[in-house]
Coordinates of C-alpha atoms in Angstrom, one line a residue:
X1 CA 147.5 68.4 -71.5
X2 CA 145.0 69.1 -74.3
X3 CA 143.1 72.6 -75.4
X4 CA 139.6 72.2 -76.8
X5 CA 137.2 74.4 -77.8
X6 CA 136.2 77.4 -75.4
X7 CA 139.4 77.3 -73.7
X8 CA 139.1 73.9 -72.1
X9 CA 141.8 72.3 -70.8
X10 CA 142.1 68.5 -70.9
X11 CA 143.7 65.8 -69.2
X12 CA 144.8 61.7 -70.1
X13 CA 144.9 60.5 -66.3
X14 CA 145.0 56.7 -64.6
X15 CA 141.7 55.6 -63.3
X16 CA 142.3 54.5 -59.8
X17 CA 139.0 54.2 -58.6
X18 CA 138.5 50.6 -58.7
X19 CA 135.5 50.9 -61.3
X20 CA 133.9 51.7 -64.1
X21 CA 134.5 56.0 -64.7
X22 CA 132.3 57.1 -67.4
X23 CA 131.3 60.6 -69.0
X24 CA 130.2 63.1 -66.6
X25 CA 131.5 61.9 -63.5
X26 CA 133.0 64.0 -60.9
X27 CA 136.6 62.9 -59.6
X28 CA 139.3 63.8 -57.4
X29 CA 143.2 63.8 -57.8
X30 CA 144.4 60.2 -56.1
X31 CA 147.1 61.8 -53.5
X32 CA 148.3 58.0 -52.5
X33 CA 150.2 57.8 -55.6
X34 CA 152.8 60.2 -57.2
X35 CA 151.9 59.9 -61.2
X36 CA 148.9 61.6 -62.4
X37 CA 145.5 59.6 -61.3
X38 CA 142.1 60.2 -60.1
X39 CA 139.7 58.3 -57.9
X40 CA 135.9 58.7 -56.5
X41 CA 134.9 60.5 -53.1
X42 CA 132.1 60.1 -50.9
X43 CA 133.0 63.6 -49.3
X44 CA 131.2 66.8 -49.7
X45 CA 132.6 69.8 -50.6
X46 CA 136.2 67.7 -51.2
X47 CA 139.4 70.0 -51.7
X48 CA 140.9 67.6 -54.3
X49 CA 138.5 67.5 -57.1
X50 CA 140.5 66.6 -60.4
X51 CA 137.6 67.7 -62.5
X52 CA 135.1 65.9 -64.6
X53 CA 135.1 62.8 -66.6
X54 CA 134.8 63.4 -70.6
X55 CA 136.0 60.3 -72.4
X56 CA 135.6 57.4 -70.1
X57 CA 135.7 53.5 -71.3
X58 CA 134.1 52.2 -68.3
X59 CA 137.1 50.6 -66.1
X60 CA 139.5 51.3 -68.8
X61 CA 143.0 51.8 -67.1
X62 CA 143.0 55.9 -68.2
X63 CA 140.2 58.3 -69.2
X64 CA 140.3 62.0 -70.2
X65 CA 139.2 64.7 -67.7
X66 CA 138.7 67.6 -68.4
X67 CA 139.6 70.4 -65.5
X68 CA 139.0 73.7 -66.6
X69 CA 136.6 75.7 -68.9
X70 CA 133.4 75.5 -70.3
X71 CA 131.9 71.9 -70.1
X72 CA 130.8 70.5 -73.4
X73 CA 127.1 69.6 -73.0
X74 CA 128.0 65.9 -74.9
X75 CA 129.6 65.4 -71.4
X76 CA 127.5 67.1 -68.8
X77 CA 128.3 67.1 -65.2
X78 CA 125.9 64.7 -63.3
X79 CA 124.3 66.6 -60.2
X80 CA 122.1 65.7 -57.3
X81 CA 121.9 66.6 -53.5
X82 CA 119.1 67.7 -51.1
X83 CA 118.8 71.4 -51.8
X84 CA 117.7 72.8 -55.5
X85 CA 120.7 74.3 -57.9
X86 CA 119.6 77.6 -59.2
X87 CA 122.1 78.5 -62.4
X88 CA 125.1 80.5 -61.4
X89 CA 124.6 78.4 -57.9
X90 CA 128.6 77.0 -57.7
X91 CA 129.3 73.2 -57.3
X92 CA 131.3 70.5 -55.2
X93 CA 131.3 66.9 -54.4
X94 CA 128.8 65.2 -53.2
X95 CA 128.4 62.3 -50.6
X96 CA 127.6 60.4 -53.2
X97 CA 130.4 59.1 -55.4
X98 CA 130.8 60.9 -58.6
X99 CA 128.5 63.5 -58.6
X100 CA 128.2 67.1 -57.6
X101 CA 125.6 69.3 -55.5
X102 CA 125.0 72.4 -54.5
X103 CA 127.8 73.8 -53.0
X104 CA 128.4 74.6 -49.2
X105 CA 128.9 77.9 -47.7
X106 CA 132.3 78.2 -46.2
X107 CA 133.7 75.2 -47.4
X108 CA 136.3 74.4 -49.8
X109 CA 135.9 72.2 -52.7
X110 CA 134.4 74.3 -55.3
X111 CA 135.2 73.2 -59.1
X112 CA 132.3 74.6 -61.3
X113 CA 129.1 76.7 -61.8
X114 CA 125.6 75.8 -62.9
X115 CA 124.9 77.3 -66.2
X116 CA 121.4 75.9 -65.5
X117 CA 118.9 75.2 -62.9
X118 CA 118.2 71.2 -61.4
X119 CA 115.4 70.3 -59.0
X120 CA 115.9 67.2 -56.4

């Protein structure tokens, strides 16, 4: 485990998602396995989110993730979905692989915050 800057707390973790992880990239702990590894979802609003991809070498066999504090902007989370984020809206996988959205109510799954506003 690595500190940064702003209190962030940083992570040197397998890449078990079969591809290429790169900076930005939302992933989830890999449960099938019992060393420290992450992998991809397709599901919303997924309980096992890791955290988010901040030094990735494409399908390198580890990357660094970083899984709490303030996100550097160098490695900004990548967001889409099918309603608008509004800053301070909270965050959580999306059906797409990698990425987050707009969180949904009553569900678990929630990792971060928007610290600014994205329009689909």
């Amino acid at each position: 485990m690595l500190l940064g800057p702003d209190a962030g707390v940083f992570k040197r973790v397998r890449n078990n998602s079969g591809g290429a992880l790169v900076a930005g990239d939302v992933v989830i702990w890999d449960s099938t396995v019992t060393y420290p590894a992450v992998t991809t979802t397709t599901t919303a609003d997924d309980p096992k989110v890791a955290g988010v991809v901040v030094d990735g070498n494409g399908s390198a066999l580890t990357v660094v993730i970083q899984t709490d504090g303030k996100f550097a902007l160098a490695s900004g989370l990548k967001v889409n979905g099918t309603t608008d984020i509004a800053a301070g809206d909270m965050l959580s996988t999306f059906t797409t692989a990698k990425i987050a959205q707009k969180a949904t109510a009553g569900k678990a799954g929630v990792f971060a915050m928007a610290l600014e506003a994205y329009a689909t």
